[in-house]
């Protein structure tokens, strides 16, 4: 009987430890080669969470990283929401400060999101 649904095969810590080492976000971005805005946002989130060791982050931080490479996303919130609508979710929202749609939101990449980007880095993604 297969009980692999009880727990992930690989922990988030193991994913982070097994992550290829990149000195610059540009190197990681080029290696992942994301095509869609949702994948670009996820790769940037992966960089911030794994390589900069931030447990959670705001979307504006991702767009700043992407903008430096000339890949800014017109609506970063929509790109992150698209990742949250995936099943299983690749990104989750941890909190929201303020009432408006433009409120400051804090996010985190899920285990599935980390594994998806690892797949992109190893050429396993259909992105």
PDB file of N, CA and C in Angstrom, residues 70-117:
ATOM      1  N   UNK A  70      14.432  43.591 -16.568  1.00  0.00           N
ATOM      2  CA  UNK A  70      13.637  43.984 -17.728  1.00  0.00           C
ATOM      3  C   UNK A  70      12.449  43.076 -17.967  1.00  0.00           C
ATOM      4  N   UNK A  71      12.001  42.382 -16.927  1.00  0.00           N
ATOM      5  CA  UNK A  71      10.878  41.446 -17.032  1.00  0.00           C
ATOM      6  C   UNK A  71       9.757  41.793 -16.062  1.00  0.00           C
ATOM      7  N   UNK A  72       9.520  43.078 -15.813  1.00  0.00           N
ATOM      8  CA  UNK A  72       8.470  43.425 -14.855  1.00  0.00           C
ATOM      9  C   UNK A  72       7.118  42.917 -15.346  1.00  0.00           C
ATOM     10  N   UNK A  73       6.261  42.624 -14.401  1.00  0.00           N
ATOM     11  CA  UNK A  73       4.930  42.084 -14.694  1.00  0.00           C
ATOM     12  C   UNK A  73       3.918  43.199 -14.477  1.00  0.00           C
ATOM     13  N   UNK A  74       3.050  43.454 -15.471  1.00  0.00           N
ATOM     14  CA  UNK A  74       2.082  44.550 -15.343  1.00  0.00           C
ATOM     15  C   UNK A  74       1.215  44.452 -14.086  1.00  0.00           C
ATOM     16  N   UNK A  75       0.787  43.237 -13.726  1.00  0.00           N
ATOM     17  CA  UNK A  75      -0.025  43.062 -12.525  1.00  0.00           C
ATOM     18  C   UNK A  75       0.487  41.845 -11.756  1.00  0.00           C
ATOM     19  N   UNK A  76       1.421  42.084 -10.864  1.00  0.00           N
ATOM     20  CA  UNK A  76       2.051  41.010 -10.098  1.00  0.00           C
ATOM     21  C   UNK A  76       1.038  40.274  -9.223  1.00  0.00           C
ATOM     22  N   UNK A  77       0.035  40.999  -8.717  1.00  0.00           N
ATOM     23  CA  UNK A  77      -0.985  40.367  -7.874  1.00  0.00           C
ATOM     24  C   UNK A  77      -1.766  39.326  -8.662  1.00  0.00           C
ATOM     25  N   UNK A  78      -2.100  39.625  -9.916  1.00  0.00           N
ATOM     26  CA  UNK A  78      -2.800  38.647 -10.755  1.00  0.00           C
ATOM     27  C   UNK A  78      -1.938  37.413 -11.005  1.00  0.00           C
ATOM     28  N   UNK A  79      -0.645  37.625 -11.225  1.00  0.00           N
ATOM     29  CA  UNK A  79       0.263  36.499 -11.454  1.00  0.00           C
ATOM     30  C   UNK A  79       0.345  35.611 -10.212  1.00  0.00           C
ATOM     31  N   UNK A  80       0.395  36.225  -9.039  1.00  0.00           N
ATOM     32  CA  UNK A  80       0.433  35.448  -7.799  1.00  0.00           C
ATOM     33  C   UNK A  80      -0.904  34.760  -7.547  1.00  0.00           C
ATOM     34  N   UNK A  81      -2.008  35.454  -7.846  1.00  0.00           N
ATOM     35  CA  UNK A  81      -3.340  34.857  -7.675  1.00  0.00           C
ATOM     36  C   UNK A  81      -3.493  33.630  -8.566  1.00  0.00           C
ATOM     37  N   UNK A  82      -2.946  33.696  -9.761  1.00  0.00           N
ATOM     38  CA  UNK A  82      -2.988  32.554 -10.670  1.00  0.00           C
ATOM     39  C   UNK A  82      -2.262  31.354 -10.055  1.00  0.00           C
ATOM     40  N   UNK A  83      -1.135  31.596  -9.404  1.00  0.00           N
ATOM     41  CA  UNK A  83      -0.411  30.521  -8.720  1.00  0.00           C
ATOM     42  C   UNK A  83      -1.185  30.004  -7.513  1.00  0.00           C
ATOM     43  N   UNK A  84      -1.971  30.875  -6.879  1.00  0.00           N
ATOM     44  CA  UNK A  84      -2.785  30.441  -5.738  1.00  0.00           C
ATOM     45  C   UNK A  84      -3.984  29.610  -6.196  1.00  0.00           C
ATOM     46  N   UNK A  85      -4.456  29.831  -7.426  1.00  0.00           N
ATOM     47  CA  UNK A  85      -5.598  29.071  -7.948  1.00  0.00           C
ATOM     48  C   UNK A  85      -5.198  27.682  -8.439  1.00  0.00           C
ATOM     49  N   UNK A  86      -3.918  27.447  -8.653  1.00  0.00           N
ATOM     50  CA  UNK A  86      -3.452  26.123  -9.086  1.00  0.00           C
ATOM     51  C   UNK A  86      -3.762  25.114  -7.991  1.00  0.00           C
ATOM     52  N   UNK A  87      -3.997  23.886  -8.392  1.00  0.00           N
ATOM     53  CA  UNK A  87      -4.209  22.812  -7.433  1.00  0.00           C
ATOM     54  C   UNK A  87      -3.189  21.734  -7.689  1.00  0.00           C
ATOM     55  N   UNK A  88      -2.286  21.464  -6.778  1.00  0.00           N
ATOM     56  CA  UNK A  88      -2.136  22.133  -5.494  1.00  0.00           C
ATOM     57  C   UNK A  88      -1.574  23.548  -5.654  1.00  0.00           C
ATOM     58  N   UNK A  89      -1.856  24.386  -4.659  1.00  0.00           N
ATOM     59  CA  UNK A  89      -1.418  25.780  -4.710  1.00  0.00           C
ATOM     60  C   UNK A  89       0.102  25.873  -4.719  1.00  0.00           C
ATOM     61  N   UNK A  90       0.618  26.790  -5.551  1.00  0.00           N
ATOM     62  CA  UNK A  90       2.063  27.023  -5.606  1.00  0.00           C
ATOM     63  C   UNK A  90       2.472  28.183  -4.703  1.00  0.00           C
ATOM     64  N   UNK A  91       1.523  29.071  -4.412  1.00  0.00           N
ATOM     65  CA  UNK A  91       1.749  30.230  -3.547  1.00  0.00           C
ATOM     66  C   UNK A  91       0.538  30.356  -2.632  1.00  0.00           C
ATOM     67  N   UNK A  92       0.772  30.780  -1.397  1.00  0.00           N
ATOM     68  CA  UNK A  92      -0.333  31.072  -0.484  1.00  0.00           C
ATOM     69  C   UNK A  92      -0.168  32.490   0.052  1.00  0.00           C
ATOM     70  N   UNK A  93      -1.304  33.117   0.348  1.00  0.00           N
ATOM     71  CA  UNK A  93      -1.295  34.446   0.963  1.00  0.00           C
ATOM     72  C   UNK A  93      -1.350  34.247   2.466  1.00  0.00           C
ATOM     73  N   UNK A  94      -0.409  34.862   3.170  1.00  0.00           N
ATOM     74  CA  UNK A  94      -0.352  34.723   4.625  1.00  0.00           C
ATOM     75  C   UNK A  94      -1.140  35.795   5.350  1.00  0.00           C
ATOM     76  N   UNK A  95      -1.073  37.037   4.849  1.00  0.00           N
ATOM     77  CA  UNK A  95      -1.841  38.109   5.488  1.00  0.00           C
ATOM     78  C   UNK A  95      -2.056  39.259   4.518  1.00  0.00           C
ATOM     79  N   UNK A  96      -3.003  40.112   4.901  1.00  0.00           N
ATOM     80  CA  UNK A  96      -3.353  41.287   4.107  1.00  0.00           C
ATOM     81  C   UNK A  96      -3.485  42.463   5.064  1.00  0.00           C
ATOM     82  N   UNK A  97      -2.812  43.560   4.731  1.00  0.00           N
ATOM     83  CA  UNK A  97      -2.887  44.774   5.551  1.00  0.00           C
ATOM     84  C   UNK A  97      -3.606  45.849   4.767  1.00  0.00           C
ATOM     85  N   UNK A  98      -4.775  46.232   5.224  1.00  0.00           N
ATOM     86  CA  UNK A  98      -5.558  47.250   4.528  1.00  0.00           C
ATOM     87  C   UNK A  98      -6.812  46.656   3.924  1.00  0.00           C
ATOM     88  N   UNK A  99      -7.698  47.541   3.452  1.00  0.00           N
ATOM     89  CA  UNK A  99      -9.011  47.103   2.974  1.00  0.00           C
ATOM     90  C   UNK A  99      -9.113  47.001   1.460  1.00  0.00           C
ATOM     91  N   UNK A 100      -8.308  47.749   0.754  1.00  0.00           N
ATOM     92  CA  UNK A 100      -8.476  47.836  -0.698  1.00  0.00           C
ATOM     93  C   UNK A 100      -7.812  46.675  -1.423  1.00  0.00           C
ATOM     94  N   UNK A 101      -8.071  46.587  -2.717  1.00  0.00           N
ATOM     95  CA  UNK A 101      -7.437  45.576  -3.561  1.00  0.00           C
ATOM     96  C   UNK A 101      -5.925  45.796  -3.585  1.00  0.00           C
ATOM     97  N   UNK A 102      -5.495  47.052  -3.399  1.00  0.00           N
ATOM     98  CA  UNK A 102      -4.070  47.380  -3.412  1.00  0.00           C
ATOM     99  C   UNK A 102      -3.424  47.226  -2.029  1.00  0.00           C
ATOM    100  N   UNK A 103      -4.114  46.607  -1.102  1.00  0.00           N
ATOM    101  CA  UNK A 103      -3.576  46.431   0.248  1.00  0.00           C
ATOM    102  C   UNK A 103      -2.267  45.643   0.189  1.00  0.00           C
ATOM    103  N   UNK A 104      -1.412  45.865   1.175  1.00  0.00           N
ATOM    104  CA  UNK A 104      -0.160  45.112   1.257  1.00  0.00           C
ATOM    105  C   UNK A 104      -0.471  43.673   1.643  1.00  0.00           C
ATOM    106  N   UNK A 105      -0.003  42.745   0.825  1.00  0.00           N
ATOM    107  CA  UNK A 105      -0.235  41.328   1.082  1.00  0.00           C
ATOM    108  C   UNK A 105       1.105  40.634   1.255  1.00  0.00           C
ATOM    109  N   UNK A 106       1.121  39.657   2.133  1.00  0.00           N
ATOM    110  CA  UNK A 106       2.322  38.870   2.385  1.00  0.00           C
ATOM    111  C   UNK A 106       2.067  37.449   1.903  1.00  0.00           C
ATOM    112  N   UNK A 107       3.039  36.897   1.180  1.00  0.00           N
ATOM    113  CA  UNK A 107       2.897  35.588   0.545  1.00  0.00           C
ATOM    114  C   UNK A 107       4.026  34.649   0.945  1.00  0.00           C
ATOM    115  N   UNK A 108       3.842  33.381   0.556  1.00  0.00           N
ATOM    116  CA  UNK A 108       4.861  32.354   0.742  1.00  0.00           C
ATOM    117  C   UNK A 108       4.713  31.328  -0.378  1.00  0.00           C
ATOM    118  N   UNK A 109       5.844  30.822  -0.877  1.00  0.00           N
ATOM    119  CA  UNK A 109       5.812  29.739  -1.863  1.00  0.00           C
ATOM    120  C   UNK A 109       5.572  28.440  -1.102  1.00  0.00           C
ATOM    121  N   UNK A 110       4.663  27.612  -1.603  1.00  0.00           N
ATOM    122  CA  UNK A 110       4.364  26.328  -0.966  1.00  0.00           C
ATOM    123  C   UNK A 110       5.401  25.281  -1.374  1.00  0.00           C
ATOM    124  N   UNK A 111       5.318  24.135  -0.738  1.00  0.00           N
ATOM    125  CA  UNK A 111       6.177  23.002  -1.098  1.00  0.00           C
ATOM    126  C   UNK A 111       6.029  22.687  -2.589  1.00  0.00           C
ATOM    127  N   UNK A 112       4.784  22.687  -3.066  1.00  0.00           N
ATOM    128  CA  UNK A 112       4.529  22.375  -4.473  1.00  0.00           C
ATOM    129  C   UNK A 112       5.142  23.424  -5.398  1.00  0.00           C
ATOM    130  N   UNK A 113       5.089  24.687  -4.975  1.00  0.00           N
ATOM    131  CA  UNK A 113       5.692  25.755  -5.770  1.00  0.00           C
ATOM    132  C   UNK A 113       7.200  25.627  -5.840  1.00  0.00           C
ATOM    133  N   UNK A 114       7.822  25.297  -4.706  1.00  0.00           N
ATOM    134  CA  UNK A 114       9.270  25.092  -4.677  1.00  0.00           C
ATOM    135  C   UNK A 114       9.664  23.936  -5.596  1.00  0.00           C
ATOM    136  N   UNK A 115       8.915  22.841  -5.515  1.00  0.00           N
ATOM    137  CA  UNK A 115       9.205  21.674  -6.347  1.00  0.00           C
ATOM    138  C   UNK A 115       9.010  21.993  -7.831  1.00  0.00           C
ATOM    139  N   UNK A 116       7.995  22.803  -8.158  1.00  0.00           N
ATOM    140  CA  UNK A 116       7.733  23.183  -9.544  1.00  0.00           C
ATOM    141  C   UNK A 116       8.910  23.969 -10.121  1.00  0.00           C
ATOM    142  N   UNK A 117       9.429  24.929  -9.358  1.00  0.00           N
ATOM    143  CA  UNK A 117      10.572  25.719  -9.838  1.00  0.00           C
ATOM    144  C   UNK A 117      11.807  24.830  -9.952  1.00  0.00           C
TER     145      UNK A 117
END
